[in-house]
Short mmCIF file of C-alpha atoms and ligand atoms in Angstrom, two decimals:
data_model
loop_
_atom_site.label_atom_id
_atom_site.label_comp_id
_atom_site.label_asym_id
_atom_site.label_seq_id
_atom_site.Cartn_x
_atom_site.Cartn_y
_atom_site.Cartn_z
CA UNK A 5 -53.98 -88.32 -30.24
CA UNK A 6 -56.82 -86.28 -29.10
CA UNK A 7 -59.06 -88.18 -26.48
CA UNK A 8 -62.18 -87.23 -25.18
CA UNK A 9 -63.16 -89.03 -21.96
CA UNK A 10 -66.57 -88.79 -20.62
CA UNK A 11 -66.55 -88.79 -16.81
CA UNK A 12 -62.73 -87.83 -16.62
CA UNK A 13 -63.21 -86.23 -13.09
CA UNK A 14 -64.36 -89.54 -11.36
CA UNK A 15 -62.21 -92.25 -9.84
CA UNK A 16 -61.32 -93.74 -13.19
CA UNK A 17 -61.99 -91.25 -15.45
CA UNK A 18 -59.17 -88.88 -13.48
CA UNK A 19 -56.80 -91.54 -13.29
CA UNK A 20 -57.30 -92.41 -17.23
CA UNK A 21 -56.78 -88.65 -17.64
CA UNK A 22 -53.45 -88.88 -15.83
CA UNK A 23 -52.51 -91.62 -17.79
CA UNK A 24 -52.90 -89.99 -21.18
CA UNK A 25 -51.36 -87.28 -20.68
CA UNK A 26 -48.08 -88.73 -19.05
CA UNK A 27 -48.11 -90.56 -22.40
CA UNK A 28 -48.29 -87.28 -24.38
CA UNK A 29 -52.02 -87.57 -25.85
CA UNK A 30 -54.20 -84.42 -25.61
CA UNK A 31 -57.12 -84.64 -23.19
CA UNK A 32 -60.95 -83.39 -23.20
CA UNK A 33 -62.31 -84.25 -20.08
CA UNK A 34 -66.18 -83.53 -20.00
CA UNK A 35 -68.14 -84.44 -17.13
CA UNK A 36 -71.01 -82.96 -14.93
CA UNK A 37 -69.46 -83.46 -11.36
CA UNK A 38 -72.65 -85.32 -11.07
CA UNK A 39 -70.41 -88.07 -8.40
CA UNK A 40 -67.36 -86.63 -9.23
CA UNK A 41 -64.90 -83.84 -8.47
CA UNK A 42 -63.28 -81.11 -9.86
CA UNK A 43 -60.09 -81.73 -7.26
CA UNK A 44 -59.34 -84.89 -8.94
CA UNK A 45 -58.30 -82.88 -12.57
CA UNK A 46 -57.12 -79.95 -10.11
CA UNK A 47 -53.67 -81.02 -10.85
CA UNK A 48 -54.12 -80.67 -14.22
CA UNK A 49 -56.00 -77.81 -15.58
CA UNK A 50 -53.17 -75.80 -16.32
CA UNK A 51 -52.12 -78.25 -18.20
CA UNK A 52 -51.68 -77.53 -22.34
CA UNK A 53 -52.57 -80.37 -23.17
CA UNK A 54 -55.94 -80.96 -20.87
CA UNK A 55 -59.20 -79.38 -21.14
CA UNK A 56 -61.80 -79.66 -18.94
CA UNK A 57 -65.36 -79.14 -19.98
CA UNK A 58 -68.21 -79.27 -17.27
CA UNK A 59 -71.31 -81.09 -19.37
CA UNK A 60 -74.02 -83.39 -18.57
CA UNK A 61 -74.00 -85.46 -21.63
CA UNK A 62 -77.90 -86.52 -21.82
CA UNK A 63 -77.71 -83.47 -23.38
CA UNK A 64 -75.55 -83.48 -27.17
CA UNK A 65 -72.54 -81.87 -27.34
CA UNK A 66 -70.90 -80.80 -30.24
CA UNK A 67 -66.80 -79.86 -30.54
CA UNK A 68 -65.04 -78.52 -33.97
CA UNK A 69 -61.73 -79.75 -33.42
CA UNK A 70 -60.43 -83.15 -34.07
CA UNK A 71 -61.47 -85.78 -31.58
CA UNK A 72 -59.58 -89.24 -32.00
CA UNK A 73 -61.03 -91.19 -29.57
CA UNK A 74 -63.85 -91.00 -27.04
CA UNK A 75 -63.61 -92.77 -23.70
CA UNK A 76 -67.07 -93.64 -22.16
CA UNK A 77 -66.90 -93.63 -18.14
CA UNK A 78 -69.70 -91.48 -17.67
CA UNK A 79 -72.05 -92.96 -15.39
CA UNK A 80 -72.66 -93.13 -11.20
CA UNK A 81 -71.03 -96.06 -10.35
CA UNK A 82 -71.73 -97.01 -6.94
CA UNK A 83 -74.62 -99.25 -5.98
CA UNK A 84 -75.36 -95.93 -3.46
CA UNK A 85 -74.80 -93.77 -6.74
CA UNK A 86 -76.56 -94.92 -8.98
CA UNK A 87 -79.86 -95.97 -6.23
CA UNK A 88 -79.97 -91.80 -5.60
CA UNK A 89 -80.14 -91.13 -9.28
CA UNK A 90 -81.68 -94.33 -10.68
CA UNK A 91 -83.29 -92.55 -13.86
CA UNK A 92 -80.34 -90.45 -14.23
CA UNK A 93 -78.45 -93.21 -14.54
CA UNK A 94 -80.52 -94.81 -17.14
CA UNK A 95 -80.13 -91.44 -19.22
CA UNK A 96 -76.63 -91.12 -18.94
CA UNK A 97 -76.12 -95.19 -20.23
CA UNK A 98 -78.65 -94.81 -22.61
CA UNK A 99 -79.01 -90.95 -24.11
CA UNK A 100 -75.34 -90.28 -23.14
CA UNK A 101 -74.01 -93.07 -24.48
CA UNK A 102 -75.97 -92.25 -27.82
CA UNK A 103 -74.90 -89.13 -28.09
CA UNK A 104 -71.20 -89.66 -27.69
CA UNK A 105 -71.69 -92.35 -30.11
CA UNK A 106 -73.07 -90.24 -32.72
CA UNK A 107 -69.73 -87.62 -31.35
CA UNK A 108 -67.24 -90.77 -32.55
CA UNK A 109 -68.89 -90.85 -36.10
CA UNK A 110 -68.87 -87.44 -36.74
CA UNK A 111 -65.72 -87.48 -35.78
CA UNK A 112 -64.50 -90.87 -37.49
CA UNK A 113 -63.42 -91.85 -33.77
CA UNK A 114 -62.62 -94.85 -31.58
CA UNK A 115 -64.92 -95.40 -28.75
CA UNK A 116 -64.57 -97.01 -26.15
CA UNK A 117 -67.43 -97.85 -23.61
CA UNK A 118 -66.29 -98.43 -19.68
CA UNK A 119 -69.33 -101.31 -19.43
CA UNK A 120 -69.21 -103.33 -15.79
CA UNK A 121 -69.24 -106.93 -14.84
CA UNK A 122 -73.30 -105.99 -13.11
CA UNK A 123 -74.17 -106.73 -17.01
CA UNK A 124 -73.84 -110.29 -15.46
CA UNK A 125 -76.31 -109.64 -12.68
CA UNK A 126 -76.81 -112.33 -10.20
CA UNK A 127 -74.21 -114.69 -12.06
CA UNK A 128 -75.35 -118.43 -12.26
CA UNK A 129 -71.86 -118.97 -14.33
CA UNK A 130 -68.46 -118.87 -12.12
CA UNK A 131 -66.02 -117.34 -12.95
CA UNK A 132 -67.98 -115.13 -15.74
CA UNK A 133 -66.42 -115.18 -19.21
CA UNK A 134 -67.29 -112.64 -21.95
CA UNK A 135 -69.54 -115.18 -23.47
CA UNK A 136 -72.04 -115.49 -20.47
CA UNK A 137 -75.28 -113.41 -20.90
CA UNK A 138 -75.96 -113.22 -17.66
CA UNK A 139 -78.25 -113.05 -15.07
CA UNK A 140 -80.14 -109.70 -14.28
CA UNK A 141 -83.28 -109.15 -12.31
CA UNK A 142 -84.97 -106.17 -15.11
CA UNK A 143 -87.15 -104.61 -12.70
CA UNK A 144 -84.72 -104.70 -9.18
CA UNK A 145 -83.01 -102.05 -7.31
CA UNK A 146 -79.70 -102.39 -9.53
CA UNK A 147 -81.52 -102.51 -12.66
CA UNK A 148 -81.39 -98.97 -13.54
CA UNK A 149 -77.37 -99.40 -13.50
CA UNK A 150 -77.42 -102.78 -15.03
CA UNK A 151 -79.62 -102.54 -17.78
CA UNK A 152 -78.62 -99.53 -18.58
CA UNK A 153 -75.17 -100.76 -19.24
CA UNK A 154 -76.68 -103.67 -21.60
CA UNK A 155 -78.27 -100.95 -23.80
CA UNK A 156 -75.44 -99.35 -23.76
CA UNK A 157 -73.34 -102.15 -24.70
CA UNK A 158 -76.18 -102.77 -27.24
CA UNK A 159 -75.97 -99.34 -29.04
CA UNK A 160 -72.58 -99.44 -29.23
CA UNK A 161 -72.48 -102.88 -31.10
CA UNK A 162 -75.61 -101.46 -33.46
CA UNK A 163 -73.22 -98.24 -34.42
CA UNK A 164 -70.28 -100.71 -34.84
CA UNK A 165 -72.51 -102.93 -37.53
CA UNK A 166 -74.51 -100.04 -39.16
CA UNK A 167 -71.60 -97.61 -38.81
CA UNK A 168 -68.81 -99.12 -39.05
CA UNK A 169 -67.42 -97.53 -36.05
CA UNK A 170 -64.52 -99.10 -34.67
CA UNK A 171 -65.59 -99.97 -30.51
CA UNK A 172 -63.91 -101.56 -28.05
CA UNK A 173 -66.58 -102.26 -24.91
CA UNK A 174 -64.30 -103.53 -21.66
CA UNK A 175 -66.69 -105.12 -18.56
CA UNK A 176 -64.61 -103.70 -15.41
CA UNK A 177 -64.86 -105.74 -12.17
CA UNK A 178 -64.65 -104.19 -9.09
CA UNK A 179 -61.61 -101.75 -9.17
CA UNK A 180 -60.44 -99.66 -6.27
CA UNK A 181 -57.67 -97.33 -5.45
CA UNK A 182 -57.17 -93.36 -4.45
CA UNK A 183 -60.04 -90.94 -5.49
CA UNK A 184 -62.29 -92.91 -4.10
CA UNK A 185 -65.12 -91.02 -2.34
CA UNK A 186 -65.05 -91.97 1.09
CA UNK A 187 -68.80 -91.85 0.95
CA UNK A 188 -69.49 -93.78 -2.19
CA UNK A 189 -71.09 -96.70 -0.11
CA UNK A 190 -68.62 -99.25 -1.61
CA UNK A 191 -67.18 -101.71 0.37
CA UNK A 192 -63.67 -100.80 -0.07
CA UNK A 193 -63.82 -97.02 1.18
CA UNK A 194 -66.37 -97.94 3.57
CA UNK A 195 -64.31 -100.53 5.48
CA UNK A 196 -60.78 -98.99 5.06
CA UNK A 197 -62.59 -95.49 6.17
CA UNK A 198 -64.39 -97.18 9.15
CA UNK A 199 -61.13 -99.00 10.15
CA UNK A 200 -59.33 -95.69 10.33
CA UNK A 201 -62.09 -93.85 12.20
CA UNK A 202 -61.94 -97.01 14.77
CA UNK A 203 -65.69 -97.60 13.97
CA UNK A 204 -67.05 -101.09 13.54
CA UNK A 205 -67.07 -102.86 10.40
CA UNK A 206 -70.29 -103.25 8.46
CA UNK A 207 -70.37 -106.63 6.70
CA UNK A 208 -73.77 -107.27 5.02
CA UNK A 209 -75.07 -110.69 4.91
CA UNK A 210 -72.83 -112.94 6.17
CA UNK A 211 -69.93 -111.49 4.25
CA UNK A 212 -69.41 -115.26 1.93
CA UNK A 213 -70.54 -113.03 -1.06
CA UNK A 214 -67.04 -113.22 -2.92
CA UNK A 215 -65.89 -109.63 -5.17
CA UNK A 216 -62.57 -109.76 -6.87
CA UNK A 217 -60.56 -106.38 -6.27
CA UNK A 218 -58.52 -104.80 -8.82
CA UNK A 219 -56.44 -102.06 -8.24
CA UNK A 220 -56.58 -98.89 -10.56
CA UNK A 221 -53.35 -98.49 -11.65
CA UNK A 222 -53.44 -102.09 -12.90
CA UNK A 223 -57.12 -101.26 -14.83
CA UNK A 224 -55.53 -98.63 -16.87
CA UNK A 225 -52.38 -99.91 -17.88
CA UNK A 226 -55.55 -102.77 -19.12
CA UNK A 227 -57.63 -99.89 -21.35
CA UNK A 228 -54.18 -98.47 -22.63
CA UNK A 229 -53.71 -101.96 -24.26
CA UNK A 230 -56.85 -102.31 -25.13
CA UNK A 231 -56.90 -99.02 -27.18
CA UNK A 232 -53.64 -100.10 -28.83
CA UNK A 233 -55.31 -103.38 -29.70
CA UNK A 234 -55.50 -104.15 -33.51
CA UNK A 235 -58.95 -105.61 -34.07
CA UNK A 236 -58.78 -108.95 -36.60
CA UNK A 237 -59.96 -108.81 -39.67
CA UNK A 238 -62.64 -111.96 -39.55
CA UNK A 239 -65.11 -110.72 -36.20
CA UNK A 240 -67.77 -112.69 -34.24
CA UNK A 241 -70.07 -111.29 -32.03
CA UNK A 242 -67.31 -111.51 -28.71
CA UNK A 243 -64.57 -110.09 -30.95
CA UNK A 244 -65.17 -106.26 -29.35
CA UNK A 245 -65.86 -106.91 -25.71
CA UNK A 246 -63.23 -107.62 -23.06
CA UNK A 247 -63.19 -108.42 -18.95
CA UNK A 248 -60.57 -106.48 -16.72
CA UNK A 249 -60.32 -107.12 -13.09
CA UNK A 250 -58.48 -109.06 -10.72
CA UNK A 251 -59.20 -112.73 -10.91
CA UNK A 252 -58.53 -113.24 -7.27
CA UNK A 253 -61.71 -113.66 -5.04
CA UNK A 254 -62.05 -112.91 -1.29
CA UNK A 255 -64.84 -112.91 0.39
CA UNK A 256 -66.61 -109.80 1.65
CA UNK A 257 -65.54 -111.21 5.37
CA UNK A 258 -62.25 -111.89 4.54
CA UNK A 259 -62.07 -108.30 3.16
CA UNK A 260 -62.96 -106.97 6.22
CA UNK A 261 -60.59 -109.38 8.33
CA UNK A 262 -57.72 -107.83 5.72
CA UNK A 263 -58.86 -104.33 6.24
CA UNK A 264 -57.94 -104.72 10.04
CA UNK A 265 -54.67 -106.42 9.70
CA UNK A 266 -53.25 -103.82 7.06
CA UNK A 267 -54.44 -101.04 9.15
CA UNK A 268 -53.66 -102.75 11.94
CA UNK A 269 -56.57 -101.12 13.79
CA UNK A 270 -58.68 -104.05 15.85
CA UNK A 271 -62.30 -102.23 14.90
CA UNK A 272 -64.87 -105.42 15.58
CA UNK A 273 -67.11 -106.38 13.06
CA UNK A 274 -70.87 -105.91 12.47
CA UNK A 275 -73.02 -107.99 10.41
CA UNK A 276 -76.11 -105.85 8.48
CA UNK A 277 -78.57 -106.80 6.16
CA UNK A 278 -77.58 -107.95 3.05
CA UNK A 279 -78.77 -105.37 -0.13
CA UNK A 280 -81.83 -107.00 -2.63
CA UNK A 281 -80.43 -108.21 -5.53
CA UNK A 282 -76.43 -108.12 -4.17
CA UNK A 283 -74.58 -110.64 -6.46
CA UNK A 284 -73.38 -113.52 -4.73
CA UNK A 285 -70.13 -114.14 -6.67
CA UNK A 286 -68.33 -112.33 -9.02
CA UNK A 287 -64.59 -112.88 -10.32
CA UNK A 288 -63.65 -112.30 -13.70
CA UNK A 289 -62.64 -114.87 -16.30
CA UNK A 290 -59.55 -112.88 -17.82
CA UNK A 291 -58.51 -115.62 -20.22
CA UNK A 292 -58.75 -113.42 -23.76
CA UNK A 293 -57.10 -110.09 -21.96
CA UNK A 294 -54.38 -112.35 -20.92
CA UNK A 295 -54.33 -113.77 -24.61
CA UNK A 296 -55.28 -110.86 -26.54
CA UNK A 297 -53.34 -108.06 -24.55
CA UNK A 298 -51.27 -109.96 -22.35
CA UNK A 299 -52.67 -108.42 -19.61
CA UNK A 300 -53.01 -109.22 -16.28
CA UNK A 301 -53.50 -107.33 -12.89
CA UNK A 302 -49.97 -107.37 -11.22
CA UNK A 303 -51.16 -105.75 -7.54
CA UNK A 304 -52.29 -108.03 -4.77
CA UNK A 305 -55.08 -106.76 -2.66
CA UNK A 306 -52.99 -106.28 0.48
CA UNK A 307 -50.69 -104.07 -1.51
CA UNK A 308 -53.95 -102.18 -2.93
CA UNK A 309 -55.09 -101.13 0.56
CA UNK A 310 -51.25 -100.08 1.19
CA UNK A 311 -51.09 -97.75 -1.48
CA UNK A 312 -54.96 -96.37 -0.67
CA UNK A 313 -54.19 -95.50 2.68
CA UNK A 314 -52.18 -92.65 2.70
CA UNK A 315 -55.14 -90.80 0.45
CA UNK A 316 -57.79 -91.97 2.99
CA UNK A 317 -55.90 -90.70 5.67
CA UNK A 318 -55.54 -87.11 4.04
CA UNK A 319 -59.31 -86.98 3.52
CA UNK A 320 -60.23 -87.81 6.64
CA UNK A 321 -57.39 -85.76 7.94
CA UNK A 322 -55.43 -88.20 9.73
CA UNK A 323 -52.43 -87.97 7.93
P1 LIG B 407 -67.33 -92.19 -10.55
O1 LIG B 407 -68.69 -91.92 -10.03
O2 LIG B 407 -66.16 -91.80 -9.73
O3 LIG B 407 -67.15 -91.55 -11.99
C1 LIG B 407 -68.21 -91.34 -12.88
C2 LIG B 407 -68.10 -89.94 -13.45
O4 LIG B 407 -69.14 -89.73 -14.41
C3 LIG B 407 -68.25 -88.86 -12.37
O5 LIG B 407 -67.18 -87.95 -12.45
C4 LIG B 407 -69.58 -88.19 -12.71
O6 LIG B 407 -69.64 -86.84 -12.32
C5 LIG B 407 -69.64 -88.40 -14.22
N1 LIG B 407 -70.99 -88.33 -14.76
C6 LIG B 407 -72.11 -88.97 -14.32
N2 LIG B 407 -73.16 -88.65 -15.08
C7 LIG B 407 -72.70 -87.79 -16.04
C8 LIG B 407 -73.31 -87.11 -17.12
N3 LIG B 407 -74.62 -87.24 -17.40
N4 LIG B 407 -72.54 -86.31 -17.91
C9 LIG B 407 -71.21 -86.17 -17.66
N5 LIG B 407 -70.59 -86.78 -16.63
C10 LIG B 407 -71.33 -87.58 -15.83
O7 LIG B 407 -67.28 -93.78 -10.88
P2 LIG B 407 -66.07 -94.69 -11.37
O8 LIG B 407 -65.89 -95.77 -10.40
O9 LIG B 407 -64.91 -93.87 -11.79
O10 LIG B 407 -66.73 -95.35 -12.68
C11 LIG B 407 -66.43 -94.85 -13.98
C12 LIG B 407 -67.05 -95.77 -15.03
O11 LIG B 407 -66.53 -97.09 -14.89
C13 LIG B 407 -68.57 -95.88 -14.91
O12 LIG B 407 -69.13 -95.90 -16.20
C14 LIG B 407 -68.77 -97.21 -14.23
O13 LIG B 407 -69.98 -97.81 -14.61
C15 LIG B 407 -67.58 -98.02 -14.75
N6 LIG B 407 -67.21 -99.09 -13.81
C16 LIG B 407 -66.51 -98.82 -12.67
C17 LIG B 407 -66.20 -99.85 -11.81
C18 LIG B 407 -65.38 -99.65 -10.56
O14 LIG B 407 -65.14 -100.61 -9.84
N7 LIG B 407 -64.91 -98.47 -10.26
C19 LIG B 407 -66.63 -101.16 -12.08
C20 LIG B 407 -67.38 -101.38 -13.24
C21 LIG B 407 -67.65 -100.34 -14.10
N1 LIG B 408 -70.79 -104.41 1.44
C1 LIG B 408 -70.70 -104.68 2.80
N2 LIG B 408 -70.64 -103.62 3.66
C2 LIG B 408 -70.66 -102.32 3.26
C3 LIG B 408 -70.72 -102.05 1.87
C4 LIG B 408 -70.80 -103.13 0.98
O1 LIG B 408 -70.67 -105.84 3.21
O2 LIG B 408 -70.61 -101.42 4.13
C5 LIG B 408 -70.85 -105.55 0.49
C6 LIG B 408 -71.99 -105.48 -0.52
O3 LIG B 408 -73.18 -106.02 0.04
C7 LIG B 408 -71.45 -106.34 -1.65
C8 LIG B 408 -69.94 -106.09 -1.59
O4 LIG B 408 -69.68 -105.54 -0.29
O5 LIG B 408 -71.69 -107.70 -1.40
C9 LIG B 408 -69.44 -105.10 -2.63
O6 LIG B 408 -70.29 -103.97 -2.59
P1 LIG B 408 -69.99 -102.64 -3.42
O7 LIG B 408 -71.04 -101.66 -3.05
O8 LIG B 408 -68.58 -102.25 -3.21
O9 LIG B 408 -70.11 -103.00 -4.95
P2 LIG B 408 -70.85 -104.12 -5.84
O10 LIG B 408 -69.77 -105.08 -6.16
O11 LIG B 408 -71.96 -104.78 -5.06
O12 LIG B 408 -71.35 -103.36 -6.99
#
């Protein structure tokens, strides 16, 4: 098949990329390096069957050959991201995702749209199935990201009834793993980078906000099945949208307390204000992946910081 994945040089995007083409697919990677990095495709652009293609899709772009299927994962993802570039943000999940809809029609594609478990805001339902609206403050710091991820999740379902287009939207949980940027401001490359540095930990709040950490290799293996996922015939209004992430929940202390043992670096921890708006629980409710595409994350979180470390320590050039 011939994929085109939107944001294919960030964290995800580059390991998706990866993925497709160890499984023999041609690749169009298009992205604007907006939080992302050409190094993570460096590997491979000489590659037959990869393209790369440096765009900003809030504007259209247009491609003659065949495109199968288009991969959405363009957008900052990081609460730091996405606070520097808060109308960019809204753009990119509203214009871009419009545009690379109208792409899969032309085209006759698949799409799938990389939405995020922040459609949930503030969630007053625990753990948070696909059938939970949610619980989003409109006009708050996050809302750029989050409600631009309902619209987006909202055209796509308007060009799946009007169009016919066939859409797959998957809600990702917190997912970590190499090609992280050190600097992204999440909690997982901030702690294991601070750790490693032998600077203090900086828990915000009191750390009892819970996140639920998946790690990246077990996320894709999730999208692959969900691409190969036969849609039923009879639909309801759930039948296109699917949570992936880890259903184990740790506290943000605990995290930290984790970081230290599996670096084994005795940093001490600092406690900082906690972010407006920070959601005080999240872990998925994976019941229908498990049912549907008998999926389920496979890496426990210790093991996750294992296999990050040894790309942490090359960027900060400790290795
Ligand atoms: P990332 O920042 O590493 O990747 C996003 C990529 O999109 C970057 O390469 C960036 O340059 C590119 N991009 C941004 N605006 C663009 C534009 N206008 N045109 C073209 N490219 C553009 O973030 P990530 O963690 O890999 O997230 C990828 C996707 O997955 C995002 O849509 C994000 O909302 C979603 N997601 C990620 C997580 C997670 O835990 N990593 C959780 C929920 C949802
Ligand atoms: N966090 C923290 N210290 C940091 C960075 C983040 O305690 O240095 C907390 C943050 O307040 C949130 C959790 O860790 O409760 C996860 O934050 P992240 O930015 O990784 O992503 P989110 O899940 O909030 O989108």
């Amino acid at each position: 098949m011939r994929v085109l994945v939107t944001g294919g040089a960030g964290f995800l995007g580059s390991h998706l990329c990866d993925r497709l083409i160890a499984e023999g697919h041609e690749v169009i990677c298009l992205d604007s390096l907006l939080t992302g990095r050409e190094e993570n495709v460096a590997h491979l652009l000489n590659h037959p069957r990869f393209t790369f293609i440096r765009h900003d899709i809030t504007q259209p772009f247009y491609i003659a050959e065949r495109v199968d299927w288009v991969l959405h994962f363009a957008s900052p993802a990081s609460p730091k991201d996405y606070a520097a570039n808060p109308i960019h943000t809204l753009k990119v999940g509203g214009l871009g995702t419009y545009h690379m809809l109208g792409l899969a029609k032309a085209h006759k594609a698949k799409f799938l749209l990389a939405s995020t478990s922040e459609v949930y805001g503030d969630p007053m339902v625990h753990p948070q199935p696909e059938s939970y609206w949610g619980n989003v403050n409109p006009i708050g710091p996050r809302s750029c990201y989050d409600e631009a991820k309902r619209f987006a999740e909202a055209i796509t379902m308007a060009y799946h009834r009007q169009h016919g287009i066939d859409v797959r939207i998957v809600r990702i949980f917190n997912t970590v793993g190499p090609r992280m940027r050190i600097d992204d401001g999440r909690v997982f490359p901030t702690f294991i980078s601070q750790a490693l540095r032998g600077e203090p930990i900086t828990v915000y709040g009191d750390g009892s906000q819970t996140r639920s950490f998946c790690y990246v290799d077990d996320l894709i293996e999730g999208i692959l099945r969900l691409m190969a996922w036969v849609p039923p015939d009879s639909e309801d209004e759930l039948t296109r949208v699917f949570n992936l992430g880890n259903p184990e929940e740790v506290t943000v202390l605990e995290f930290a307390h984790l970081v230290k043992e599996v670096t084994e670096k005795d940093v001490p921890i600092v406690f900082c204000p906690l972010p407006k708006d920070d959601p005080h629980r999240r872990r998925p409710d994976i019941t229908k992946a498990q049912t549907l595409l008998d999926w389920r994350p496979t890496t426990p979180l210790q093991e996750a910081i294992k296999r990050t470390l040894p790309y942490f320590r090359q960027v900060l050039g400790l290795a």
